[in-house]
Structures are given as C-alpha cells and as structure tokens.
Amino acid sequence: MNHPTPPGALAVLEQAAAHHAADRRRLHLVPSENGLSLAARTAHLMAAAVRYAFPAGQGGGENWAWPGRQDLVGIEQAAAVRLGAQVGAEFVNLRPVSGVSALTVALSALAQPWTTAFNLAERDGGHGSTRFIGTRLGLQMKDLPVDPASATLDLDALTHRLGSGPRPGLVYLDAFMCLFPVDLPGLRQVVGPETVIHYDASHTLGLIAGGAWQDPLAEGADTLGGSTHKSYPGPHKGLLATNDPGLAARLDEHASHFVSHHHPADIVALAVAAAEMDTHGRAYAQATVANARRLGAALAERGFTVCGEKHGFTASHQLWIDIAPLMDAEQASRRLFEAGIVVNAIPLPYITAPAGLRLGVQEATWAGMREDGIEELAEIFTAILRDGQDPAAVAPRTRALAEGLAPAAGPAEQVLRVALAAAGIGGGT
C-alpha cells in the first residue's frame, strides 16, 4: 500500500501516540503486565504479523497448504525447546493466544465432562474464569481449602475433605493472587498418583524460568500453562508444557481445535523474549523477588499494612497492601495515578476491606529498577497515601523514576518516531 495514510487512520495513530507518550511517563506496578523489548516488538513490523504458519504433519517437511513458512515454523519449534528448558518440560505447545486460552485448552484436555476438579475460589485468589469455563465444559468444580495465615493450600483440610473417598480427576492451581509457593509434593501425597495436577504459571512463569520460584513440573505437577507477559517479559501469548507424552498429545489435540491461528509475530516476539531470558532471566527473577520484598519492608517501616509480613511479605513479584487504615483502595489508586503510578485496586484474600492494593514490581525490575528506586518509590507512596501531599506536586518524582528506566532518547522511542513519521505523523511522540 503506497498511497498516503487517510485522515481517519492518522487520527487513530495520533490518539495511540498520545496514550503512549503519557504512558511512558508513568510507573506501572500492575502484576499482570510487563515490558517488551524493542527487539521483540520488531516482529510486529514484519511479514510474520500477517501470515499463517503451521508445522507440517508427521513427515516434518514443507507444509504445502501454507508454502514458504518453514522459517517461521522453525522459529516456533526452537522457541518451544528453549522455553521447555526454562520450565523443565520436554513438550511445549505455543498455540494458546493468552492465559485464558491456555486455561480453556487445559481444562478441556485434562478432564472429561462430569469429572470432579478442584481449583482455588476467587476469594482465595483463584482466577475468575476457571470456575466459569470449567462448569461450561461440564466439570464438577470444587474449592481447594486455603490457610489464610500462610496464604497457601491447607493440605490437612483437603485430606479431611477427601477422606477415604475417590480422588479428584483434576486439581487446577490457578492463583492469580500469589505471594508464596504451593507445597506440590504435599499436594501430590494427598491426592495420589492418578489425579492430574495442572499448575497455572501465568503470574510466576518468569520467576520459574529464572529459578527464583518453585519448579512445578519437578515438584509434582503433571502439566504447566499460562500467559507469557506477566513476570515473563514476553508478548501477550500463552503456552502449555508437560513431560508426559500422553498428556502432551491431548493438549496438542485440544489446542488445535480451540486455537485455529496462533499469531506468528507473537511467536517470534516470544522467541526473542525467551532468548533474552536465557541471558538475563536468572538475575532478573532474583532481582524481582528482592525488589518486592524490599518494597514490602520499606512500606511496612513507614506504617503501611503489608500482607504476609510474618513470612517476609512475599516470595513472588506481588505485594498486597491493606490500605483501608488510611483510605479506601479506589481513592488510593486514584491518588497514585494522579502522581503517575498505576496500581490495581482489587479485592484481596484475607482482608476485611472490600479491596486493597495489589502491586507488582516485575515491569520496573525488567526495566532496571534497583534498591535506590525502590526506596524512592516507598517515599512517594508515603507522601501521597500517608502524608496527604498533593499528587500533582509529587508527580515529577515519579516522572524522574520513569524517565530513568525508559529515556525519551532511547532506541525504542527513536524507532517509534521514525515509524510514525513514515506513516505521516511528523515528530512522533
């Protein structure tokens, strides 16, 4: 297409560019988001963004239904091997286009209709889609018991609940609110060898890949799945993984029906992110957990009620703040946003207030935030939420932190300006 960009399209790009310009001046502390490198973003400017690419059949040669795509197929296959090494899996399926896509495939593949399946209730941090999708697929969904004091599974209560009766067909560990690991060996001992345990690693995938969290497939889970853009710094995509060839075949079969097109540009971006994680993942994952604990301690020292204090606040990228002693969570979120900080005001497990603040430090850590930045962040929180300072007056401190992590003159911004100018928007962002 060589003709000029029409005015309506320019208006869309200008609006998106304005959002981008405002967004990059903010600090994002949402646990379900992360940064994506310039190298990974570049995939969406290539032909992969508009092509289909599927592996050939059993023969493994060129797929003549979609000729000329073997290089993209090769990227996918290599990415699956790399990701498999990071999570300890022989079989990796990259068809899911999101975490909920992976969730749907897993529930369908791992349990027959009318199977009893246990997952975490929403009040205990389970994902809201699990129960809905499982029920629609005909599963008999039940709550996993949780110990509020430790914010982990209550295996004694589960043992009592199951008694001498039949074991569940599936345990789906779907914590999107997660501070501490699950006792997977203990869970396996309770449910026995026949129950399939699926570990949804949407939030902790980057920590698993970097060796800073538990190792689910080595500790008792049969399968692992989830999204690739939370603690893992990849595109919005999903994966499924296992070491069981029979389960791998079932996951592949169901994924092929639930996902007809799995977006090669996102596969390329994920392959780039996986290579980056091979190089930087261990240091990044360790720094993420250290930053989360450091921020928890700094906020607690300044009078904030930080959940999990008796256990070191967190072992993941997440922190939960019971902000009710100071103000309601929505007001706190608004004040922080006015100062340039984006957080989740969301119902938290085990607090009496309707909602609290759920923080995630993974995006800032991937961008390079270290101890001095965490201390400044705690001071900004204190000024806005405890001391009542005007958020607008504090906002320059936030912008300084954000600019230090993503300079306006950095390569990504330079590339964007060139792309916008080529589309007809002079000056870019």
Short mmCIF file of C-alpha atoms in Angstrom, two decimals:
data_model
loop_
_atom_site.label_atom_id
_atom_site.label_comp_id
_atom_site.label_asym_id
_atom_site.label_seq_id
_atom_site.Cartn_x
_atom_site.Cartn_y
_atom_site.Cartn_z
CA MET A 1 0.00 0.00 0.00
CA ASN A 2 1.77 3.12 -1.24
CA HIS A 3 -0.94 5.76 -1.01
CA PRO A 4 -0.95 8.25 1.90
CA THR A 5 -2.40 7.29 5.26
CA PRO A 6 -6.02 8.52 5.30
CA PRO A 7 -7.08 11.13 7.87
CA GLY A 8 -9.14 8.66 9.90
CA ALA A 9 -6.17 6.33 10.26
CA LEU A 10 -3.90 9.22 11.18
CA ALA A 11 -6.35 10.24 13.89
CA VAL A 12 -6.19 6.73 15.35
CA LEU A 13 -2.40 6.74 15.35
CA GLU A 14 -2.28 10.20 16.89
CA GLN A 15 -4.58 9.05 19.68
CA ALA A 16 -2.47 5.95 20.30
CA ALA A 17 0.71 8.05 20.21
CA ALA A 18 -0.73 10.42 22.78
CA HIS A 19 -1.53 7.45 25.02
CA HIS A 20 2.00 6.13 24.54
CA ALA A 21 3.55 9.49 25.43
CA ALA A 22 1.51 9.71 28.65
CA ASP A 23 2.03 6.04 29.46
CA ARG A 24 5.81 6.16 29.31
CA ARG A 25 5.86 8.93 31.95
CA ARG A 26 4.15 6.61 34.42
CA LEU A 27 5.39 3.79 36.62
CA HIS A 28 3.37 0.62 36.12
CA LEU A 29 3.06 -1.60 39.18
CA VAL A 30 0.34 -3.94 37.89
CA PRO A 31 1.32 -7.61 38.45
CA SER A 32 -0.19 -8.76 35.15
CA GLU A 33 1.87 -6.54 32.83
CA ASN A 34 5.49 -6.31 31.78
CA GLY A 35 7.72 -4.53 29.31
CA LEU A 36 8.55 -5.88 25.85
CA SER A 37 11.95 -5.14 24.39
CA LEU A 38 12.47 -3.28 21.14
CA ALA A 39 13.87 -6.48 19.62
CA ALA A 40 10.68 -8.39 20.49
CA ARG A 41 8.39 -5.59 19.31
CA THR A 42 10.11 -5.53 15.91
CA ALA A 43 8.44 -8.82 14.97
CA HIS A 44 5.14 -6.98 14.53
CA LEU A 45 6.59 -4.87 11.70
CA MET A 46 7.49 -7.97 9.70
CA ALA A 47 5.56 -10.30 7.42
CA ALA A 48 5.01 -12.63 10.37
CA ALA A 49 2.34 -10.20 11.58
CA VAL A 50 0.04 -11.06 8.64
CA ARG A 51 0.88 -14.70 7.86
CA TYR A 52 -0.29 -18.09 8.99
CA ALA A 53 2.35 -20.68 9.87
CA PHE A 54 1.66 -24.27 10.90
CA PRO A 55 4.04 -27.18 11.38
CA ALA A 56 3.80 -29.89 8.74
CA GLY A 57 2.36 -33.29 9.53
CA GLN A 58 4.18 -36.42 10.61
CA GLY A 59 6.66 -36.19 7.75
CA GLY A 60 8.01 -32.91 9.02
CA GLY A 61 8.63 -31.41 5.57
CA GLU A 62 7.28 -28.29 3.93
CA ASN A 63 3.58 -27.74 4.58
CA TRP A 64 2.31 -27.13 1.05
CA ALA A 65 -1.05 -25.87 2.27
CA TRP A 66 0.93 -22.84 3.52
CA PRO A 67 4.13 -22.79 1.47
CA GLY A 68 7.06 -20.60 2.33
CA ARG A 69 6.50 -20.56 6.08
CA GLN A 70 9.09 -23.09 7.26
CA ASP A 71 11.36 -20.40 8.64
CA LEU A 72 8.53 -19.23 10.92
CA VAL A 73 7.77 -22.82 11.86
CA GLY A 74 11.43 -23.30 12.70
CA ILE A 75 11.36 -20.26 14.99
CA GLU A 76 8.35 -21.72 16.81
CA GLN A 77 9.96 -25.11 17.23
CA ALA A 78 13.19 -23.61 18.54
CA ALA A 79 11.26 -21.34 20.91
CA ALA A 80 9.38 -24.34 22.29
CA VAL A 81 12.68 -26.10 23.01
CA ARG A 82 14.12 -23.01 24.69
CA LEU A 83 11.02 -22.43 26.83
CA GLY A 84 10.90 -26.12 27.67
CA ALA A 85 14.42 -25.93 29.03
CA GLN A 86 13.48 -22.93 31.13
CA VAL A 87 10.47 -24.64 32.78
CA GLY A 88 11.82 -28.20 32.76
CA ALA A 89 9.45 -29.59 30.12
CA GLU A 90 10.06 -31.93 27.20
CA PHE A 91 6.83 -30.98 25.42
CA VAL A 92 5.75 -27.34 24.91
CA ASN A 93 2.71 -26.14 22.96
CA LEU A 94 2.68 -22.48 21.91
CA ARG A 95 -0.77 -22.39 20.32
CA PRO A 96 -2.64 -20.59 23.14
CA VAL A 97 -3.01 -16.90 22.41
CA SER A 98 -3.42 -15.88 26.08
CA GLY A 99 -3.53 -17.21 29.60
CA VAL A 100 -7.29 -17.83 29.45
CA SER A 101 -6.79 -19.54 26.10
CA ALA A 102 -4.28 -21.89 27.76
CA LEU A 103 -6.67 -22.33 30.68
CA THR A 104 -9.51 -23.35 28.37
CA VAL A 105 -7.39 -25.86 26.47
CA ALA A 106 -6.05 -27.36 29.70
CA LEU A 107 -9.48 -27.79 31.30
CA SER A 108 -10.81 -29.38 28.14
CA ALA A 109 -7.86 -31.69 27.58
CA LEU A 110 -7.11 -32.81 31.11
CA ALA A 111 -10.57 -33.79 32.38
CA GLN A 112 -13.68 -35.39 30.92
CA PRO A 113 -17.14 -33.88 31.49
CA TRP A 114 -18.53 -34.66 34.95
CA THR A 115 -15.03 -35.07 36.34
CA THR A 116 -14.51 -33.61 39.81
CA ALA A 117 -11.99 -30.79 39.54
CA PHE A 118 -10.64 -28.66 42.39
CA ASN A 119 -9.43 -25.08 41.95
CA LEU A 120 -8.94 -22.01 44.11
CA ALA A 121 -12.03 -19.98 44.93
CA GLU A 122 -11.91 -16.36 43.80
CA ARG A 123 -11.92 -15.23 47.44
CA ASP A 124 -8.67 -17.19 47.88
CA GLY A 125 -7.01 -15.75 44.78
CA GLY A 126 -8.27 -18.12 42.09
CA HIS A 127 -8.85 -16.78 38.60
CA GLY A 128 -12.44 -15.79 37.93
CA SER A 129 -12.59 -17.57 34.57
CA THR A 130 -11.58 -21.03 35.81
CA ARG A 131 -14.84 -21.90 37.53
CA PHE A 132 -16.97 -20.42 34.72
CA ILE A 133 -15.15 -22.24 31.92
CA GLY A 134 -14.82 -25.49 33.85
CA THR A 135 -18.52 -25.53 34.64
CA ARG A 136 -19.42 -24.80 31.00
CA LEU A 137 -17.22 -27.75 30.00
CA GLY A 138 -19.22 -29.97 32.35
CA LEU A 139 -16.69 -30.33 35.17
CA GLN A 140 -17.81 -30.58 38.78
CA MET A 141 -15.80 -27.69 40.23
CA LYS A 142 -14.96 -27.58 43.94
CA ASP A 143 -12.92 -25.24 46.16
CA LEU A 144 -9.42 -26.03 47.31
CA PRO A 145 -9.11 -25.20 51.02
CA VAL A 146 -6.62 -22.46 51.86
CA ASP A 147 -4.99 -21.45 55.15
CA PRO A 148 -5.35 -17.64 55.47
CA ALA A 149 -2.49 -17.43 57.96
CA SER A 150 0.04 -18.72 55.44
CA ALA A 151 -1.80 -17.77 52.21
CA THR A 152 -1.19 -21.28 50.86
CA LEU A 153 -3.13 -24.53 50.46
CA ASP A 154 -4.45 -26.15 53.64
CA LEU A 155 -3.46 -29.74 52.91
CA ASP A 156 -4.79 -31.03 56.24
CA ALA A 157 -8.22 -29.63 55.40
CA LEU A 158 -8.05 -31.16 51.91
CA THR A 159 -7.09 -34.53 53.37
CA HIS A 160 -10.07 -34.34 55.71
CA ARG A 161 -12.42 -33.28 52.92
CA LEU A 162 -11.41 -36.11 50.61
CA GLY A 163 -11.43 -38.70 53.41
CA SER A 164 -11.38 -42.24 52.08
CA GLY A 165 -13.46 -41.33 49.04
CA PRO A 166 -12.39 -41.07 45.41
CA ARG A 167 -9.63 -38.69 44.48
CA PRO A 168 -10.42 -35.76 42.14
CA GLY A 169 -9.70 -36.18 38.46
CA LEU A 170 -8.03 -32.78 38.23
CA VAL A 171 -6.52 -30.17 40.53
CA TYR A 172 -6.16 -26.86 38.71
CA LEU A 173 -3.87 -24.46 40.59
CA ASP A 174 -4.99 -21.11 39.23
CA ALA A 175 -3.65 -18.49 41.65
CA PHE A 176 -3.59 -15.07 40.06
CA MET A 177 -3.17 -13.69 43.58
CA CYS A 178 0.03 -15.34 44.74
CA LEU A 179 2.57 -14.45 47.38
CA PHE A 180 4.04 -17.85 48.25
CA PRO A 181 4.63 -21.20 46.51
CA VAL A 182 2.38 -24.24 46.80
CA ASP A 183 3.52 -27.41 48.58
CA LEU A 184 3.31 -29.54 45.46
CA PRO A 185 4.94 -32.68 46.92
CA GLY A 186 2.48 -32.49 49.82
CA LEU A 187 -0.45 -31.96 47.44
CA ARG A 188 0.62 -34.96 45.38
CA GLN A 189 0.76 -37.09 48.51
CA VAL A 190 -2.79 -36.06 49.42
CA VAL A 191 -4.43 -36.60 46.01
CA GLY A 192 -2.41 -39.62 44.94
CA PRO A 193 -0.71 -40.54 41.68
CA GLU A 194 -3.79 -40.68 39.41
CA THR A 195 -5.02 -37.11 39.87
CA VAL A 196 -3.79 -34.71 37.21
CA ILE A 197 -2.29 -31.57 38.75
CA HIS A 198 -2.13 -28.56 36.43
CA TYR A 199 -0.10 -25.54 37.51
CA ASP A 200 -1.21 -22.23 36.03
CA ALA A 201 2.02 -20.24 35.94
CA SER A 202 0.57 -17.13 34.30
CA HIS A 203 1.90 -14.87 37.05
CA THR A 204 5.05 -16.71 38.02
CA LEU A 205 6.37 -18.01 34.68
CA GLY A 206 9.27 -15.54 34.59
CA LEU A 207 10.26 -16.42 38.16
CA ILE A 208 10.12 -20.14 37.33
CA ALA A 209 12.21 -19.63 34.19
CA GLY A 210 14.72 -17.61 36.21
CA GLY A 211 14.97 -20.13 39.04
CA ALA A 212 13.53 -17.79 41.68
CA TRP A 213 10.25 -19.64 42.34
CA GLN A 214 9.30 -23.26 42.74
CA ASP A 215 9.85 -25.78 39.92
CA PRO A 216 6.30 -27.08 39.38
CA LEU A 217 6.95 -29.95 36.94
CA ALA A 218 9.80 -31.27 39.09
CA GLU A 219 7.80 -30.99 42.33
CA GLY A 220 4.65 -32.88 41.38
CA ALA A 221 2.63 -31.03 38.75
CA ASP A 222 1.80 -33.00 35.61
CA THR A 223 1.27 -30.01 33.35
CA LEU A 224 2.01 -26.30 33.38
CA GLY A 225 0.44 -23.46 31.45
CA GLY A 226 -0.31 -19.78 31.42
CA SER A 227 0.40 -16.43 29.84
CA THR A 228 3.79 -15.07 28.83
CA HIS A 229 3.52 -11.35 29.64
CA LYS A 230 3.39 -11.01 33.42
CA SER A 231 6.54 -11.91 35.30
CA TYR A 232 7.73 -13.33 31.96
CA PRO A 233 8.65 -10.31 29.77
CA GLY A 234 7.09 -11.57 26.55
CA PRO A 235 4.17 -10.71 24.28
CA HIS A 236 0.52 -11.37 25.08
CA LYS A 237 0.61 -15.11 24.39
CA GLY A 238 0.18 -18.43 26.17
CA LEU A 239 1.85 -21.81 26.49
CA LEU A 240 1.25 -25.34 27.77
CA ALA A 241 4.02 -27.69 28.91
CA THR A 242 4.48 -31.21 30.28
CA ASN A 243 6.85 -34.16 30.44
CA ASP A 244 4.07 -36.72 29.93
CA PRO A 245 3.75 -37.72 26.23
CA GLY A 246 0.15 -38.83 26.66
CA LEU A 247 -0.90 -35.55 28.23
CA ALA A 248 1.12 -33.67 25.62
CA ALA A 249 -0.84 -35.39 22.85
CA ARG A 250 -4.14 -34.46 24.50
CA LEU A 251 -3.07 -30.85 24.95
CA ASP A 252 -1.94 -30.68 21.31
CA GLU A 253 -5.23 -32.14 20.06
CA HIS A 254 -7.43 -29.78 22.06
CA ALA A 255 -5.24 -26.75 21.33
CA SER A 256 -5.54 -27.42 17.60
CA HIS A 257 -9.34 -27.13 17.87
CA PHE A 258 -9.56 -24.22 20.31
CA VAL A 259 -6.94 -22.10 18.50
CA SER A 260 -7.00 -22.01 14.71
CA HIS A 261 -4.34 -19.32 14.29
CA HIS A 262 -1.69 -18.64 16.88
CA HIS A 263 -0.13 -15.42 15.55
CA PRO A 264 3.41 -15.96 14.20
CA ALA A 265 4.54 -12.43 15.04
CA ASP A 266 3.77 -13.14 18.68
CA ILE A 267 5.67 -16.42 18.38
CA VAL A 268 8.69 -14.53 17.04
CA ALA A 269 8.39 -11.97 19.84
CA LEU A 270 8.16 -14.78 22.39
CA ALA A 271 11.21 -16.47 20.87
CA VAL A 272 13.14 -13.21 21.26
CA ALA A 273 11.96 -12.84 24.87
CA ALA A 274 12.96 -16.43 25.59
CA ALA A 275 16.47 -15.76 24.29
CA GLU A 276 16.62 -12.64 26.45
CA MET A 277 15.55 -14.69 29.45
CA ASP A 278 18.29 -17.22 28.77
CA THR A 279 20.77 -14.35 29.08
CA HIS A 280 19.20 -12.18 31.77
CA GLY A 281 16.46 -14.31 33.35
CA ARG A 282 18.21 -15.56 36.46
CA ALA A 283 19.43 -12.12 37.55
CA TYR A 284 16.08 -10.54 36.64
CA ALA A 285 13.99 -13.10 38.54
CA GLN A 286 16.14 -12.83 41.67
CA ALA A 287 16.06 -9.03 41.49
CA THR A 288 12.27 -9.08 41.08
CA VAL A 289 11.72 -11.07 44.27
CA ALA A 290 14.31 -8.98 46.11
CA ASN A 291 12.62 -5.76 44.97
CA ALA A 292 9.18 -6.99 46.02
CA ARG A 293 10.44 -7.92 49.48
CA ARG A 294 12.39 -4.67 49.76
CA LEU A 295 9.33 -2.61 48.84
CA GLY A 296 7.19 -4.58 51.29
CA ALA A 297 9.66 -3.94 54.11
CA ALA A 298 10.04 -0.25 53.19
CA LEU A 299 6.28 0.31 53.18
CA ALA A 300 5.80 -1.60 56.43
CA GLU A 301 8.51 0.53 58.07
CA ARG A 302 6.55 3.61 57.00
CA GLY A 303 3.33 2.42 58.62
CA PHE A 304 1.56 0.59 55.79
CA THR A 305 -0.24 -2.70 56.43
CA VAL A 306 1.53 -5.14 54.10
CA CYS A 307 0.07 -8.65 53.91
CA GLY A 308 2.33 -11.64 54.59
CA GLU A 309 4.67 -9.74 56.90
CA LYS A 310 5.25 -12.76 59.16
CA HIS A 311 6.55 -14.70 56.15
CA GLY A 312 8.70 -11.99 54.60
CA PHE A 313 5.85 -10.24 52.76
CA THR A 314 6.20 -12.23 49.52
CA ALA A 315 8.24 -14.77 47.62
CA SER A 316 6.95 -13.61 44.23
CA HIS A 317 6.66 -10.37 42.23
CA GLN A 318 3.42 -9.42 44.02
CA LEU A 319 2.72 -7.37 47.15
CA TRP A 320 -0.69 -6.93 48.78
CA ILE A 321 -1.38 -3.72 50.72
CA ASP A 322 -4.37 -3.43 53.06
CA ILE A 323 -4.80 0.29 52.58
CA ALA A 324 -8.10 0.54 54.49
CA PRO A 325 -6.49 2.04 57.65
CA LEU A 326 -5.56 5.08 55.53
CA MET A 327 -8.29 5.30 52.85
CA ASP A 328 -10.32 3.08 50.57
CA ALA A 329 -8.44 1.31 47.80
CA GLU A 330 -10.10 3.12 44.90
CA GLN A 331 -9.20 6.50 46.39
CA ALA A 332 -5.63 5.32 46.93
CA SER A 333 -5.43 4.11 43.34
CA ARG A 334 -6.73 7.45 42.03
CA ARG A 335 -4.25 9.45 44.09
CA LEU A 336 -1.37 7.28 42.95
CA PHE A 337 -2.48 7.60 39.33
CA GLU A 338 -2.58 11.38 39.64
CA ALA A 339 1.07 11.13 40.70
CA GLY A 340 1.90 8.85 37.76
CA ILE A 341 1.77 5.40 39.41
CA VAL A 342 -0.56 2.69 38.08
CA VAL A 343 -1.74 0.03 40.54
CA ASN A 344 -4.57 -2.47 40.94
CA ALA A 345 -7.33 -1.63 43.42
CA ILE A 346 -8.75 -5.12 43.74
CA PRO A 347 -10.32 -7.48 46.30
CA LEU A 348 -7.51 -9.16 48.23
CA PRO A 349 -7.70 -12.51 50.02
CA TYR A 350 -7.95 -12.50 53.79
CA ILE A 351 -8.55 -8.79 54.42
CA THR A 352 -11.81 -7.34 55.75
CA ALA A 353 -11.95 -4.31 53.44
CA PRO A 354 -13.71 -4.71 50.08
CA ALA A 355 -10.42 -4.12 48.25
CA GLY A 356 -6.74 -3.41 48.70
CA LEU A 357 -3.77 -2.57 46.50
CA ARG A 358 -2.10 -5.38 44.54
CA LEU A 359 1.37 -4.30 43.43
CA GLY A 360 3.82 -5.96 41.07
CA VAL A 361 7.44 -4.92 40.65
CA GLN A 362 8.32 -7.13 37.66
CA GLU A 363 7.94 -4.47 34.94
CA ALA A 364 10.03 -1.90 36.79
CA THR A 365 12.63 -4.57 37.60
CA TRP A 366 12.87 -5.74 33.99
CA ALA A 367 13.40 -2.09 33.02
CA GLY A 368 16.28 -1.84 35.50
CA MET A 369 14.93 -0.57 38.84
CA ARG A 370 17.14 -1.42 41.79
CA GLU A 371 17.35 -0.62 45.50
CA ASP A 372 17.53 3.17 45.29
CA GLY A 373 14.48 3.27 43.03
CA ILE A 374 12.51 1.04 45.41
CA GLU A 375 13.32 3.34 48.33
CA GLU A 376 12.19 6.38 46.34
CA LEU A 377 9.01 4.53 45.36
CA ALA A 378 8.25 3.84 49.02
CA GLU A 379 8.80 7.53 49.80
CA ILE A 380 6.39 8.52 47.02
CA PHE A 381 3.73 6.14 48.36
CA THR A 382 4.23 7.61 51.82
CA ALA A 383 3.95 11.20 50.64
CA ILE A 384 0.72 10.57 48.70
CA LEU A 385 -1.11 8.00 50.81
CA ARG A 386 0.10 8.59 54.38
CA ASP A 387 1.15 12.24 54.49
CA GLY A 388 -1.57 13.63 52.23
CA GLN A 389 0.69 15.54 49.86
CA ASP A 390 -0.76 16.80 46.59
CA PRO A 391 -0.21 14.06 43.96
CA ALA A 392 0.45 16.69 41.29
CA ALA A 393 3.30 18.08 43.39
CA VAL A 394 4.79 14.59 43.78
CA ALA A 395 4.35 13.61 40.11
CA PRO A 396 7.75 14.98 38.97
CA ARG A 397 9.46 12.46 41.25
CA THR A 398 7.55 9.66 39.54
CA ARG A 399 8.42 11.01 36.10
CA ALA A 400 12.08 11.11 37.07
CA LEU A 401 11.96 7.43 38.04
CA ALA A 402 10.12 6.50 34.84
CA GLU A 403 12.48 8.53 32.65
CA GLY A 404 15.44 6.80 34.27
CA LEU A 405 14.01 3.41 33.25
CA ALA A 406 12.88 4.40 29.73
CA PRO A 407 14.69 7.50 28.46
CA ALA A 408 12.93 9.62 25.84
CA ALA A 409 16.05 9.46 23.69
CA GLY A 410 16.29 5.68 23.94
CA PRO A 411 16.35 3.41 20.87
CA ALA A 412 12.73 2.29 21.21
CA GLU A 413 11.47 5.86 21.17
CA GLN A 414 13.69 6.73 18.22
CA VAL A 415 12.30 3.81 16.22
CA LEU A 416 8.75 4.79 17.09
CA ARG A 417 9.30 8.35 15.96
CA VAL A 418 10.63 7.12 12.62
CA ALA A 419 7.65 4.76 12.17
CA LEU A 420 5.13 7.48 13.00
CA ALA A 421 6.82 9.90 10.65
CA ALA A 422 6.76 7.29 7.88
CA ALA A 423 3.01 6.90 8.46
CA GLY A 424 2.53 10.65 8.14
CA ILE A 425 2.74 11.89 11.73
CA GLY A 426 5.67 14.25 11.90
CA GLY A 427 7.67 14.42 15.11
CA GLY A 428 6.24 11.16 16.51
CA THR A 429 5.93 11.17 20.30
#
